[in-house]
Coordinates of C-alpha atoms in Angstrom, one line a residue:
X22 CA 10.4 -11.0 -7.9
X23 CA 11.4 -9.0 -11.0
X24 CA 9.3 -9.7 -14.0
X25 CA 10.6 -9.3 -17.6
X26 CA 10.0 -5.7 -18.8
X27 CA 10.1 -5.6 -22.6
X28 CA 11.5 -2.5 -24.4
X29 CA 9.2 0.3 -25.7
X30 CA 10.0 -0.9 -29.2
X31 CA 8.5 -4.4 -28.5
X32 CA 5.6 -2.9 -26.5
X33 CA 4.6 -0.7 -29.5
X34 CA 5.0 -3.5 -31.9
X35 CA 3.0 -5.9 -29.6
X36 CA 0.1 -3.3 -29.3
X37 CA 0.1 -2.9 -33.1
X38 CA -0.1 -6.7 -33.5
X39 CA -2.8 -7.1 -30.9
X40 CA -4.9 -4.5 -32.6
X41 CA -4.4 -6.1 -36.0
X42 CA -5.2 -9.5 -34.6
X43 CA -8.4 -8.1 -33.0
X44 CA -9.4 -6.4 -36.3
X45 CA -8.6 -9.4 -38.5
X46 CA -10.3 -11.8 -36.0
X47 CA -13.5 -9.8 -36.1
X48 CA -13.3 -9.7 -39.9
X49 CA -12.5 -13.4 -40.1
X50 CA -15.4 -14.4 -38.0
X51 CA -17.8 -12.1 -40.0
X52 CA -16.5 -13.5 -43.3
X53 CA -16.6 -17.0 -42.2
X54 CA -20.0 -16.8 -40.9
X55 CA -21.3 -15.1 -44.1
X56 CA -19.3 -17.5 -46.4
X57 CA -20.7 -20.6 -44.5
X58 CA -24.2 -19.3 -44.6
X59 CA -23.8 -18.6 -48.4
X60 CA -22.4 -22.0 -49.1
X61 CA -25.2 -23.8 -47.3
X62 CA -27.8 -21.6 -48.9
X63 CA -26.4 -22.4 -52.3
X64 CA -26.3 -26.1 -51.6
X65 CA -29.9 -26.1 -50.2
X66 CA -31.1 -24.1 -53.2
X67 CA -29.3 -26.3 -55.7
X68 CA -30.8 -29.5 -54.0
X69 CA -34.3 -28.0 -54.0
X70 CA -34.0 -27.2 -57.7
X71 CA -32.7 -30.7 -58.4
X72 CA -35.6 -32.4 -56.6
X73 CA -38.1 -30.3 -58.5
X74 CA -36.5 -31.2 -61.8
X75 CA -36.6 -34.9 -60.8
X76 CA -40.3 -34.6 -60.0
X77 CA -41.0 -32.7 -63.3
X78 CA -39.4 -35.8 -65.1
X79 CA -41.1 -38.4 -63.0
X80 CA -43.8 -40.9 -64.3
X81 CA -45.4 -44.1 -62.8
X82 CA -47.0 -47.2 -64.2
X83 CA -49.8 -49.1 -62.7
X84 CA -48.8 -52.7 -61.9
X85 CA -51.8 -54.1 -60.1
X86 CA -55.2 -52.5 -60.2
X87 CA -56.5 -54.6 -57.3
X88 CA -53.6 -53.8 -55.0
X89 CA -53.1 -50.3 -56.3
X90 CA -49.2 -50.5 -56.3
X91 CA -47.3 -48.4 -58.7
X92 CA -43.7 -48.3 -59.9
X93 CA -41.8 -45.3 -61.3
X94 CA -40.7 -45.5 -64.8
X95 CA -38.7 -42.4 -65.4
X96 CA -36.2 -41.1 -64.5
X97 CA -33.7 -43.8 -63.3
X98 CA -33.0 -43.1 -59.5
X99 CA -29.6 -44.7 -59.8
X100 CA -28.4 -42.3 -62.4
X101 CA -28.0 -39.3 -60.1
X102 CA -24.5 -39.9 -58.8
X103 CA -24.0 -39.6 -55.1
X104 CA -27.7 -38.4 -54.7
X105 CA -29.9 -40.6 -52.5
X106 CA -33.5 -41.0 -53.8
X107 CA -36.5 -42.7 -52.2
X108 CA -39.9 -42.8 -53.8
X109 CA -42.9 -43.6 -51.6
X110 CA -46.5 -43.9 -52.3
X111 CA -49.2 -41.7 -50.6
X112 CA -49.3 -44.1 -47.7
X113 CA -45.6 -43.9 -47.2
X114 CA -44.9 -47.4 -48.6
X115 CA -41.6 -47.7 -50.4
X116 CA -42.0 -47.9 -54.2
X117 CA -38.4 -47.4 -55.5
X118 CA -35.1 -45.9 -54.5
X119 CA -31.5 -45.6 -54.9
X120 CA -29.4 -48.6 -53.9
X121 CA -28.3 -48.5 -50.2
X122 CA -30.3 -45.4 -49.7
X123 CA -30.8 -44.7 -45.9
X124 CA -34.3 -45.3 -44.5
X125 CA -35.2 -41.6 -43.8
X126 CA -38.3 -40.9 -41.7
X127 CA -41.4 -40.2 -43.8
X128 CA -43.1 -36.9 -43.8
X129 CA -46.3 -36.2 -45.5
X130 CA -45.4 -32.5 -45.9
X131 CA -42.9 -30.7 -48.0
X132 CA -39.8 -30.0 -45.9
X133 CA -36.1 -29.6 -45.8
X134 CA -34.2 -31.3 -43.0
X135 CA -30.8 -32.5 -41.9
X136 CA -30.8 -36.3 -41.0
X137 CA -27.6 -38.3 -40.4
X138 CA -25.2 -36.3 -42.4
X139 CA -27.7 -35.8 -45.2
X140 CA -29.6 -32.8 -46.4
X141 CA -33.0 -34.3 -47.2
X142 CA -35.7 -32.6 -49.4
X143 CA -39.1 -34.1 -49.1
X144 CA -41.7 -33.4 -51.8
X145 CA -45.3 -34.8 -52.2
X146 CA -46.7 -34.4 -55.8
X147 CA -49.2 -36.0 -58.2
X148 CA -47.3 -37.4 -61.2
X149 CA -49.0 -38.7 -64.5
X150 CA -49.3 -42.4 -65.3
X151 CA -47.8 -44.0 -68.4
X152 CA -51.0 -45.6 -69.2
X153 CA -53.1 -42.4 -69.1
X154 CA -51.2 -39.0 -68.7
X155 CA -54.6 -37.5 -67.7
X156 CA -54.4 -39.7 -64.5
X157 CA -52.1 -38.5 -61.7
X158 CA -50.9 -40.4 -58.8
X159 CA -49.5 -39.0 -55.6
X160 CA -46.1 -40.0 -54.7
X161 CA -43.5 -38.8 -51.9
X162 CA -40.0 -38.3 -53.0
X163 CA -37.0 -38.0 -50.5
X164 CA -34.1 -36.4 -52.3
X165 CA -30.9 -36.3 -50.2
X166 CA -27.2 -35.5 -50.6
X167 CA -24.4 -35.8 -48.0
X168 CA -23.4 -32.5 -46.2
X169 CA -19.8 -33.6 -45.7
X170 CA -18.5 -31.9 -48.9
X171 CA -19.9 -28.4 -47.8
X172 CA -18.8 -29.0 -44.2
X173 CA -15.2 -29.7 -45.6
X174 CA -15.5 -26.6 -47.8
X175 CA -16.6 -24.5 -44.8
X176 CA -13.8 -25.9 -42.7
X177 CA -11.3 -25.1 -45.4
X178 CA -12.6 -21.6 -45.5
X179 CA -12.4 -21.1 -41.8
X180 CA -8.8 -22.7 -41.9
X181 CA -7.6 -20.2 -44.5
X182 CA -9.2 -17.3 -42.6
X183 CA -7.5 -18.5 -39.4
X184 CA -4.3 -18.7 -41.2
X185 CA -4.8 -15.2 -42.7
X186 CA -5.4 -13.9 -39.2
X187 CA -2.1 -15.5 -37.8
X188 CA -0.1 -14.4 -40.8
X189 CA -1.6 -10.9 -40.7
X190 CA -0.7 -10.6 -37.0
X191 CA 2.8 -11.8 -37.6
X192 CA 3.3 -9.4 -40.5
X193 CA 1.9 -6.6 -38.3
X194 CA 4.3 -7.5 -35.5
X195 CA 7.3 -7.5 -37.9
X196 CA 6.1 -4.2 -39.5
X197 CA 5.6 -2.7 -36.0
X198 CA 9.2 -3.7 -35.0
X199 CA 10.5 -2.1 -38.2
X200 CA 8.6 1.1 -37.7
X201 CA 9.2 1.3 -34.0
X202 CA 13.0 0.9 -34.7
X203 CA 12.9 3.7 -37.2
X204 CA 10.8 5.9 -34.9
X205 CA 13.0 5.1 -31.8
X206 CA 16.3 5.8 -33.6
X207 CA 16.3 9.5 -32.7
X208 CA 15.4 8.7 -29.1
X209 CA 18.3 6.1 -29.0
X210 CA 20.6 8.9 -30.1
X211 CA 19.3 11.2 -27.5
X212 CA 19.7 8.4 -24.8
X213 CA 23.3 7.7 -25.9
X214 CA 24.1 11.4 -25.7
X215 CA 22.4 11.8 -22.3
X216 CA 24.4 8.8 -21.0
X217 CA 27.6 10.2 -22.3
X218 CA 26.7 13.5 -20.6
X219 CA 25.9 11.7 -17.3
X220 CA 29.2 9.8 -17.5
X221 CA 31.5 12.9 -18.4
X222 CA 29.4 15.5 -16.6
X223 CA 29.9 17.7 -19.5
X224 CA 26.6 19.7 -20.2
X225 CA 28.4 21.5 -23.1
X226 CA 27.8 18.6 -25.5
X227 CA 25.1 19.2 -28.0
X228 CA 22.0 17.1 -28.3
X229 CA 21.4 15.7 -31.9
X230 CA 18.2 17.3 -33.1
X231 CA 16.4 15.5 -36.0
X232 CA 15.7 17.2 -39.1
X233 CA 12.0 16.2 -38.9
X234 CA 9.3 18.5 -37.5
X235 CA 7.7 16.3 -34.9
X236 CA 7.5 15.5 -31.2
X237 CA 11.0 13.9 -31.1
X238 CA 12.7 16.8 -32.7
X239 CA 10.8 19.2 -30.2
X240 CA 12.0 17.0 -27.3
X241 CA 15.6 17.0 -28.6
X242 CA 15.6 20.8 -29.0
X243 CA 14.1 21.3 -25.5
X244 CA 16.8 19.0 -24.1
X245 CA 19.4 20.9 -25.9
X246 CA 18.1 24.3 -24.6
X247 CA 18.0 22.7 -21.2
X248 CA 21.6 21.7 -21.3
X249 CA 22.7 25.1 -22.5
X250 CA 20.8 26.7 -19.6
X251 CA 22.4 24.1 -17.2
X252 CA 25.9 24.8 -18.6
X253 CA 25.3 28.5 -18.1
X254 CA 24.0 28.0 -14.6
X255 CA 27.0 25.6 -13.8
X256 CA 29.5 28.2 -15.1
X257 CA 27.9 30.9 -12.9
X258 CA 27.8 28.5 -9.9
X259 CA 31.4 27.5 -10.3
X260 CA 32.3 31.1 -10.8
X261 CA 30.5 32.1 -7.6
X262 CA 32.0 29.2 -5.7
X263 CA 35.5 30.1 -6.8
X264 CA 35.0 33.6 -5.6
X265 CA 33.6 32.4 -2.3
X266 CA 36.5 30.0 -1.8
X267 CA 38.9 32.8 -2.7
X268 CA 37.1 35.1 -0.3
X269 CA 37.2 32.6 2.6
X270 CA 40.9 31.8 1.8
X271 CA 41.9 35.5 1.6
X272 CA 39.7 36.4 4.8
X273 CA 41.1 33.6 6.7
X274 CA 44.6 34.5 5.7
X275 CA 44.1 38.1 6.6
X276 CA 42.5 37.4 10.0
X277 CA 45.5 35.3 11.1
X278 CA 47.8 38.3 11.7
X279 CA 45.3 40.4 13.8
X280 CA 44.4 37.2 15.7
X281 CA 48.0 36.6 16.6
X282 CA 48.3 40.1 17.9
X283 CA 45.0 39.8 19.9
X284 CA 46.2 36.4 21.4
X285 CA 49.6 37.9 22.4
X286 CA 47.9 40.8 24.0
X287 CA 45.4 38.7 25.8
X288 CA 48.2 36.5 27.1
X289 CA 49.9 39.6 28.5
X290 CA 46.7 40.8 30.1
X291 CA 46.0 37.4 31.6
X292 CA 49.5 37.3 33.1
X293 CA 49.4 40.8 34.5
X294 CA 45.8 41.1 35.8
X295 CA 44.4 39.5 39.0
X296 CA 40.9 38.4 40.2
X297 CA 37.9 38.9 37.9
X298 CA 39.7 41.0 35.2
X299 CA 42.2 38.1 34.9
X300 CA 39.4 35.6 34.5
X301 CA 37.7 37.7 31.9
X302 CA 41.1 38.0 30.0
X303 CA 41.6 34.2 30.1
X304 CA 38.0 33.7 28.9
X305 CA 38.7 36.1 26.0
X306 CA 42.0 34.3 25.3
X307 CA 40.2 30.8 25.1
X308 CA 37.6 32.2 22.7
X309 CA 40.4 33.8 20.7
X310 CA 42.2 30.4 20.5
X311 CA 38.9 28.8 19.3
X312 CA 38.6 31.6 16.7
X313 CA 42.2 31.1 15.5
X314 CA 41.4 27.4 15.1
X315 CA 38.2 28.1 13.1
X316 CA 40.2 30.4 10.8
X317 CA 42.9 27.7 10.4
X318 CA 40.2 25.1 9.6
X319 CA 38.4 27.4 7.1
X320 CA 41.7 28.2 5.4
X321 CA 42.7 24.5 5.1
X322 CA 39.1 23.7 3.6
X323 CA 39.3 26.6 1.2
X324 CA 42.8 25.4 0.0
X325 CA 41.6 21.8 -0.4
X326 CA 38.5 23.1 -2.3
X327 CA 40.6 25.1 -4.6
X328 CA 42.9 22.1 -5.1
X329 CA 46.0 24.2 -4.3
X330 CA 49.1 22.1 -4.1
X331 CA 50.9 21.9 -0.7
X332 CA 54.5 20.9 -0.6
X333 CA 54.9 17.3 0.4
X334 CA 57.9 15.8 2.2
X335 CA 58.8 12.4 3.4
X336 CA 57.5 11.7 6.9
X337 CA 56.6 9.0 9.4
X338 CA 52.8 9.0 10.1
X339 CA 53.5 7.1 13.4
X340 CA 55.7 9.9 14.6
X341 CA 52.9 12.4 13.7
X342 CA 50.5 10.3 15.8
X343 CA 52.9 10.3 18.7
X344 CA 53.1 14.1 18.5
X345 CA 49.4 14.3 18.4
X346 CA 49.1 12.1 21.5
X347 CA 51.7 14.4 23.3
X348 CA 49.7 17.5 22.4
X349 CA 46.4 16.0 23.6
X350 CA 47.8 14.5 26.8
X351 CA 46.6 17.4 29.1
X352 CA 43.0 17.2 27.6
X353 CA 42.4 13.4 27.6
X354 CA 39.9 13.9 30.5
X355 CA 40.5 10.6 32.1
X356 CA 40.5 8.5 28.9
X357 CA 42.8 5.6 28.3
X358 CA 44.7 6.8 25.3
X359 CA 46.7 4.0 23.6
X360 CA 49.0 4.6 20.7
X361 CA 50.4 1.9 18.4
X362 CA 52.7 3.7 16.0
X363 CA 53.8 1.1 13.4
X364 CA 56.0 1.7 10.4
X365 CA 54.2 4.0 8.2
X366 CA 56.5 6.2 6.2
X367 CA 55.0 8.2 3.3
X368 CA 55.1 11.5 1.4
X369 CA 52.6 14.1 2.5
X370 CA 51.9 17.6 3.9
X371 CA 53.1 17.4 7.6
X372 CA 50.8 20.1 9.0
X373 CA 47.7 18.7 7.2
X374 CA 48.3 15.2 8.3
X375 CA 48.9 16.3 11.8
X376 CA 45.6 18.1 11.7
X377 CA 44.0 14.9 10.3
X378 CA 45.3 12.8 13.1
X379 CA 44.6 15.4 15.8
X380 CA 41.0 15.8 14.7
X381 CA 40.4 12.0 14.8
X382 CA 41.8 11.5 18.1
X383 CA 40.2 14.6 19.6
X384 CA 36.8 13.6 18.1
X385 CA 37.1 10.1 19.8
X386 CA 37.9 11.9 23.2
X387 CA 35.1 14.5 22.9
X388 CA 32.4 11.9 22.0
X389 CA 33.1 9.2 24.5
X390 CA 32.6 9.4 28.3
X391 CA 35.7 9.4 30.6
X392 CA 37.3 6.1 31.5
X393 CA 36.7 4.8 28.0
X394 CA 39.6 3.5 25.9
X395 CA 40.8 5.3 22.6
X396 CA 43.2 3.3 20.5
X397 CA 45.1 5.0 17.6
X398 CA 47.5 3.0 15.4
X399 CA 49.4 3.3 12.2
X400 CA 50.5 0.6 9.8
X401 CA 51.4 -0.3 6.2
X402 CA 49.0 -2.5 4.3
X403 CA 49.4 -3.3 0.6
X404 CA 51.4 -0.4 -0.2
X405 CA 49.2 2.0 1.7
X406 CA 49.6 3.7 5.0
X407 CA 46.6 3.1 7.3
X408 CA 45.7 5.2 10.3
X409 CA 43.0 3.8 12.6
X410 CA 41.3 5.5 15.5
X411 CA 38.9 3.3 17.5
X412 CA 37.0 3.9 20.6
X413 CA 34.5 1.8 22.8
X414 CA 32.1 4.6 23.3
X415 CA 28.4 4.7 22.4
X416 CA 29.0 4.7 18.7
X417 CA 27.8 7.1 16.0
X418 CA 24.1 8.2 16.0
X419 CA 22.2 6.8 13.0
X420 CA 20.7 10.3 12.2
X421 CA 24.2 11.7 11.4
X422 CA 26.1 8.6 10.1
X423 CA 25.4 9.4 6.4
X424 CA 26.3 13.1 6.8
X425 CA 29.3 12.7 9.2
X426 CA 31.8 14.1 6.8
X427 CA 29.7 17.2 5.7
X428 CA 30.6 20.6 7.0
X429 CA 29.0 21.9 10.2
X430 CA 27.3 18.6 11.1
X431 CA 27.5 17.9 14.8
X432 CA 25.9 15.0 16.7
X433 CA 23.2 15.7 19.2
X434 CA 25.5 14.8 22.2
X435 CA 28.3 17.2 21.1
X436 CA 28.8 19.4 24.2
X437 CA 32.3 20.2 23.5
X438 CA 31.6 23.4 21.6
X439 CA 33.0 22.2 18.2
X440 CA 32.3 23.8 15.0
X441 CA 31.4 20.6 13.1
X442 CA 34.5 21.0 10.8
X443 CA 36.7 18.3 12.2
X444 CA 35.8 15.3 10.2
X445 CA 35.1 17.3 7.0
X446 CA 38.8 18.4 7.4
X447 CA 39.8 14.7 7.9
X448 CA 38.0 13.8 4.6
X449 CA 39.3 16.8 2.7
X450 CA 42.9 16.1 3.8
X451 CA 42.6 12.3 2.9
X452 CA 41.2 13.2 -0.6
X453 CA 44.0 15.8 -1.1
X454 CA 46.5 13.1 -0.5
X455 CA 44.7 10.6 -2.9
X456 CA 43.3 8.5 0.0
X457 CA 39.9 8.0 1.7
X458 CA 38.4 7.7 5.2
X459 CA 35.7 5.2 6.1
X460 CA 33.6 4.5 9.2
X461 CA 33.4 0.9 10.7
X462 CA 31.6 -0.5 13.7
X463 CA 33.8 -2.7 15.8
X464 CA 32.3 -6.0 17.0
X465 CA 32.7 -4.7 20.6
X466 CA 30.8 -1.5 20.0
X467 CA 32.0 2.0 19.6
X468 CA 33.3 3.6 16.4
X469 CA 36.3 3.1 14.2
X470 CA 37.6 5.5 11.6
X471 CA 40.0 4.0 9.0
X472 CA 42.1 6.4 6.9
X473 CA 44.0 4.8 3.9
X474 CA 46.7 7.0 2.3
X475 CA 49.0 6.0 -0.6
X476 CA 52.7 6.2 0.4
X477 CA 53.6 8.3 -2.6

């Protein structure tokens, strides 16, 4: 399964956004924690100061000397807004308090606690009586305020910090995309130029080098220098190959004349001599024939490599195939050679097409055991002339299938003494006529070579 691969631009922007998110998150957590602690501290300090002021203003009056009960006179506990106040005597008995004040647990010690959504400050102090200010009475005051307001404030602060983290991350992503786009522009131009060079195979094109003095400019300059070196090497290679092709063509052409003379003399010797000298002359004659064929093959390949034009004329490829079958009749070695020469008129080089058909049929005979069938046919299909040579032999070995049309490639079972140029000549002739050759595997086994050539 192929997963989505984002572009480098998106990856750079995402990395920038993730780093920004991490930094802002740590910052927000720290600021949120410190702000919440400060808000709570200010609230607690203000509450403690308020309860102390309340106690400083407090006085009580004695109601009953027998029972020892007291009642606060000042200040009024219901005049402190949303503050809940409870006043208790030294024994924890309720004296006075704000209306609907919760019944907080009583502590005889000064303390600050959170009880049921309230921050409760408990203080125990002796306050003067109205009757005699010199007489102090111990009272317990529970001074409480709801914590919902500071909790809401802390929640708002955290919400704003979270929104800030998200907004900062989004802005970082957008800024990263913009910066990455600007940074990747020169690389995009390099890619476009490299793609155009790959399409046209023209290393003479110049790589655009940015004006900036950075890594991208260095890369562009390096690629431009590399292309110049490749262009120089390509020119040298083409020049060398051209000289080699010319040498092969000239040498092959020059060898034909002395070979013809050698063959004529060997034929005379083989006819005049008897016994072992005659056999030696015949052996030399066979080797000379093979040499002449090799020279002819090299000359044909050199001509096609150099893209030299060969005169074309109208011909019938089926007739050419019949001539090939007649030429190979004496060397079929017990093969069942069948010819189906259908209508296949076209324009081409007669000698080259004769060689193409000869090599295919001969290849099928040489690489299949005696008694097997070789079928060669020609036909016209969709404006093309098609030549097929099919056998029911062992087929083509896997180790040479991909290299079958390369020069000097022979299969491991080739005992016919071939040079490995036959199929490369077939491919070269087909391409020189604007056609192609392909290998197919028939359902019944063996091998099938299919050559398609345009009629004109």
